XYZ file of C-alpha atoms in Angstrom:
334
model
C -71.797 -5.568 64.628
C -68.902 -6.525 62.378
C -69.544 -6.223 58.653
C -69.036 -9.351 56.537
C -70.171 -9.476 52.913
C -68.939 -12.912 51.849
C -69.131 -16.371 53.401
C -68.703 -19.979 52.299
C -71.050 -22.541 53.828
C -71.803 -26.237 53.453
C -75.418 -27.344 53.274
C -76.835 -30.861 53.426
C -80.503 -31.654 52.959
C -82.023 -34.493 54.948
C -82.106 -38.023 53.564
C -85.477 -39.621 52.991
C -86.782 -42.061 55.575
C -86.675 -45.795 54.879
C -89.674 -47.843 53.870
C -90.367 -50.951 55.968
C -91.464 -54.524 55.466
C -94.438 -55.339 57.693
C -97.494 -57.647 57.622
C -100.836 -57.239 59.240
C -101.340 -59.890 61.888
C -104.533 -59.565 63.878
C -106.843 -62.027 65.548
C -109.812 -63.089 63.432
C -108.240 -61.606 60.262
C -107.169 -64.536 58.151
C -105.417 -62.735 55.305
C -103.667 -59.699 56.776
C -101.291 -58.918 53.945
C -98.426 -56.427 53.676
C -98.840 -53.048 55.378
C -95.341 -51.585 55.588
C -95.456 -47.780 55.220
C -93.287 -45.436 53.189
C -90.512 -43.272 54.609
C -90.939 -39.536 55.153
C -89.260 -36.799 53.110
C -85.997 -35.317 54.353
C -85.854 -31.626 55.216
C -84.838 -29.037 52.602
C -82.223 -26.315 53.102
C -83.785 -22.941 52.261
C -82.149 -19.507 52.010
C -84.464 -16.561 52.695
C -83.901 -12.789 52.479
C -85.250 -10.952 55.530
C -85.423 -7.372 56.747
C -83.243 -6.188 59.608
C -79.948 -7.788 58.518
C -77.056 -6.029 56.787
C -74.161 -8.440 57.266
C -73.322 -12.130 56.841
C -71.417 -12.285 60.128
C -73.697 -15.111 61.351
C -72.074 -17.405 58.794
C -68.479 -16.764 59.760
C -68.440 -19.209 62.655
C -71.419 -21.459 61.796
C -70.591 -22.809 58.348
C -72.263 -26.238 58.260
C -76.021 -26.662 58.037
C -77.706 -30.051 57.879
C -81.404 -30.870 57.761
C -82.811 -33.900 59.572
C -83.548 -37.253 57.995
C -87.163 -38.152 57.280
C -88.862 -40.598 59.612
C -88.971 -44.268 58.715
C -92.227 -45.923 57.742
C -94.066 -48.233 60.130
C -96.603 -51.032 60.149
C -100.319 -50.419 59.633
C -99.300 -48.592 56.430
C -98.012 -45.590 58.380
C -95.829 -43.116 56.498
C -92.820 -41.645 58.297
C -92.893 -38.016 59.344
C -91.384 -35.435 57.025
C -88.576 -33.398 58.546
C -88.625 -29.625 58.997
C -86.672 -27.428 56.633
C -83.514 -25.620 57.707
C -83.850 -21.916 56.852
C -80.783 -19.701 56.454
C -81.776 -16.056 56.946
C -79.649 -13.583 54.970
C -79.754 -9.829 54.250
C -81.698 -8.522 51.279
C -79.370 -8.326 48.286
C -77.535 -11.599 48.978
C -76.441 -13.621 45.972
C -75.915 -17.384 46.171
C -73.024 -18.725 44.095
C -71.872 -22.261 43.397
C -68.582 -23.553 44.783
C -66.733 -22.253 41.703
C -67.708 -18.732 42.878
C -68.884 -17.851 39.373
C -72.166 -19.687 38.750
C -75.073 -17.631 40.099
C -77.688 -19.878 41.700
C -80.049 -17.223 43.082
C -80.279 -13.494 43.715
C -82.384 -12.628 46.768
C -82.990 -8.954 46.040
C -86.383 -8.520 47.721
C -87.671 -9.165 51.251
C -89.290 -12.557 51.656
C -87.656 -14.000 48.562
C -86.472 -17.552 49.209
C -84.904 -20.428 47.325
C -84.465 -24.129 48.063
C -80.714 -24.552 47.737
C -80.579 -28.263 48.714
C -83.610 -30.495 48.309
C -84.358 -33.242 50.793
C -84.526 -36.848 49.662
C -87.822 -38.630 49.106
C -88.769 -41.450 51.415
C -88.377 -45.052 50.334
C -91.380 -47.253 49.571
C -92.610 -49.811 52.071
C -93.716 -53.266 51.026
C -97.396 -52.198 50.910
C -96.501 -50.139 47.830
C -95.437 -53.247 45.931
C -98.546 -55.281 46.636
C -100.229 -56.488 43.436
C -102.758 -59.134 42.491
C -99.926 -61.502 41.590
C -97.483 -60.468 44.295
C -99.623 -60.722 47.395
C -96.827 -60.784 49.975
C -93.897 -58.641 48.748
C -90.894 -58.465 50.998
C -89.325 -55.511 49.283
C -88.782 -52.121 50.897
C -86.567 -49.273 49.721
C -84.100 -47.072 51.494
C -84.768 -43.344 51.430
C -83.148 -41.230 48.738
C -80.157 -39.148 49.859
C -80.592 -35.414 50.232
C -78.557 -32.970 48.170
C -75.376 -31.501 49.600
C -73.082 -28.782 48.302
C -70.754 -25.941 49.177
C -72.114 -22.500 48.341
C -70.882 -18.936 48.554
C -73.051 -16.180 50.014
C -72.145 -12.755 48.656
C -73.893 -9.621 49.862
C -74.491 -6.709 47.498
C -76.136 -3.942 49.449
C -79.382 -2.468 48.158
C -78.961 1.301 47.695
C -80.447 3.912 45.368
C -77.230 5.917 44.951
C -73.560 5.104 45.492
C -70.575 7.239 46.480
C -67.308 6.637 44.628
C -63.977 8.434 44.642
C -60.351 8.204 45.663
C -59.445 7.699 49.331
C -59.854 10.884 51.356
C -62.183 12.479 48.798
C -64.628 13.325 51.602
C -67.184 10.573 50.998
C -67.681 9.727 54.682
C -68.015 13.406 55.585
C -70.632 13.810 52.858
C -72.578 10.745 54.045
C -72.553 12.015 57.630
C -73.736 15.457 56.471
C -76.751 14.227 54.509
C -77.923 11.285 56.638
C -77.996 9.954 60.186
C -75.109 7.574 59.428
C -72.007 8.120 61.531
C -69.053 6.674 59.614
C -65.511 7.060 60.865
C -63.927 10.301 59.631
C -60.192 11.045 59.799
C -57.500 12.894 57.824
C -55.842 9.802 56.361
C -56.709 7.492 53.447
C -58.833 4.338 53.782
C -60.689 5.558 56.846
C -63.695 3.638 55.530
C -62.924 -0.084 55.698
C -66.368 -1.434 54.811
C -69.498 -0.082 53.090
C -71.806 2.267 54.944
C -75.468 2.995 54.265
C -77.378 6.151 55.078
C -80.959 7.266 54.438
C -81.163 10.715 52.845
C -84.438 12.559 53.477
C -85.080 15.344 50.983
C -88.486 16.255 52.421
C -91.385 14.669 54.277
C -92.278 12.393 51.355
C -88.999 11.754 49.528
C -86.000 9.771 50.680
C -83.386 7.453 49.234
C -80.576 5.183 50.410
C -76.977 6.278 49.824
C -74.057 3.819 49.951
C -70.444 4.778 50.702
C -67.710 2.290 49.774
C -63.987 2.380 50.602
C -61.920 4.591 48.335
C -60.529 3.295 45.061
C -56.918 3.562 43.931
C -55.238 2.766 40.641
C -55.322 -0.971 40.038
C -58.262 -1.545 42.387
C -60.119 -3.684 39.831
C -57.092 -6.022 39.879
C -57.001 -6.202 43.686
C -54.807 -3.232 44.638
C -55.624 -1.472 47.895
C -58.920 -2.764 49.194
C -59.440 -4.013 45.639
C -62.709 -4.525 43.830
C -64.305 -6.429 46.700
C -66.651 -3.601 47.609
C -67.511 -2.353 44.112
C -70.280 -4.945 44.014
C -72.150 -2.901 46.620
C -72.821 -0.119 44.090
C -73.789 -2.447 41.222
C -77.473 -2.140 42.142
C -77.440 1.659 42.444
C -79.423 3.739 39.961
C -76.858 6.560 39.979
C -73.305 7.181 41.175
C -72.111 10.312 42.938
C -68.447 10.756 42.047
C -66.677 12.958 44.586
C -63.372 14.525 43.553
C -61.089 16.161 46.123
C -60.836 19.792 45.044
C -58.012 20.554 47.483
C -55.543 18.457 45.471
C -53.702 19.954 42.477
C -54.906 17.443 39.839
C -58.647 16.739 40.134
C -58.821 15.658 36.481
C -56.284 12.888 37.108
C -58.239 11.758 40.176
C -61.468 11.601 38.176
C -59.817 9.628 35.365
C -58.295 7.138 37.828
C -61.667 6.256 39.325
C -63.364 6.108 35.923
C -60.682 3.685 34.707
C -61.295 1.440 37.715
C -65.049 1.418 37.110
C -64.471 0.433 33.485
C -61.943 -2.220 34.485
C -64.386 -3.725 36.977
C -67.156 -4.010 34.385
C -70.648 -5.277 35.287
C -72.152 -2.064 33.903
C -70.673 0.290 36.518
C -69.025 2.583 33.967
C -72.347 2.967 32.103
C -74.336 4.058 35.143
C -75.494 7.700 35.297
C -72.929 9.784 37.177
C -73.284 13.056 39.063
C -69.871 14.686 39.372
C -68.994 16.942 42.305
C -65.803 18.830 43.187
C -65.655 18.524 46.964
C -63.879 20.480 49.720
C -64.888 23.881 48.394
C -64.001 25.366 51.780
C -60.347 24.357 51.303
C -59.881 26.037 47.885
C -58.912 29.585 47.014
C -61.191 31.413 44.523
C -58.519 31.116 41.805
C -57.985 27.384 42.392
C -61.747 26.823 42.498
C -62.283 28.453 39.109
C -59.358 26.763 37.349
C -60.008 23.263 38.715
C -63.723 23.468 38.041
C -63.118 24.527 34.445
C -60.521 21.793 33.862
C -62.742 19.073 35.300
C -65.799 20.152 33.301
C -63.714 20.204 30.116
C -62.365 16.699 30.777
C -65.683 15.170 31.855
C -67.823 16.938 29.290
C -70.607 17.550 31.791
C -71.641 19.861 34.598
C -69.581 19.640 37.786
C -71.162 20.618 41.101
C -69.121 22.607 43.610
C -69.778 21.381 47.147
C -68.391 21.235 50.644
C -69.397 18.241 52.713
C -67.974 19.946 55.810
C -69.986 23.196 55.527
C -72.958 21.899 53.512
C -72.494 24.396 50.699
C -73.869 23.059 47.408
C -74.998 19.783 49.012
C -78.794 20.289 48.561
C -78.302 20.893 44.823
C -76.337 17.647 44.450
C -79.005 15.677 46.328
C -81.699 17.112 44.060
C -79.611 16.160 41.006
C -79.323 12.581 42.283
C -83.054 12.381 42.914
C -83.812 13.727 39.445
C -81.742 10.953 37.849
C -83.593 8.388 39.950
C -86.955 9.772 38.776
C -85.839 9.483 35.166
C -84.743 5.881 35.689
C -88.046 5.055 37.401
C -90.026 6.637 34.561
C -88.003 4.739 31.953
C -88.612 1.447 33.767
């Protein structure tokens, strides 16, 4: 299924049904009086987060959603039928934004969470509603109220416990494939990953977490260069970031600083998230290069750097345990 993480849709709630003017006319009843019923309520438009979805592709081709009008009232003081709601099912983690693409209307970050995004109109009153002791035969009935309508943006931010970041070709997809059942595309050229991938990492029989891989970042990504900042939102919800640096290149410190600058430029708290740093592609480095690059990166980052190889699996279990330890600390603090 094609991945789509953003869609613009138009929603229109149902108008309320009309009230009616009617009078009771029956044999042997001398003073029937008004008995026009009220109109029914128009249907709402509801957005609901459900399990089993991970893309907004359903809203690429169907972009207009309209609820039905409420039923009109009838004689014998009968109220019109209310219309059913229209429910838009979206993946967990979907945000609903106003047409300006900035105002957040709702954040559906849990299964079953739902929000009424366009409320249906109330039904109009029939003439029975206006009957009083001094107005015994009103001939007034109201039209139903119009339902709300608006354009909205749906933006998906995947729910993951940990996120992979790094320059293109840093070995993120290889790492994800090595630690989970995910099978992302792997090739020896940049931007192999064109959309986010999720994988479930199982540490043991009782512990597991979700790991997200996003397309590689390049300098200027937060301003739209390369694949831009479009996919950085998918790691906003992560508790910890795993920053992979390609150890086979001559300047790992520069690569680390480039990605850190993009995280800071993007904002939204990404630069402040806990980070586990790993020098990848250990199998492609000579012992001398491994020692010098590891030392330089630890000096620049001011923290421990893990040496790993996503291809051979060397050092990978230690990195996974480090990620899980950060998650435990965050859970305890919460």
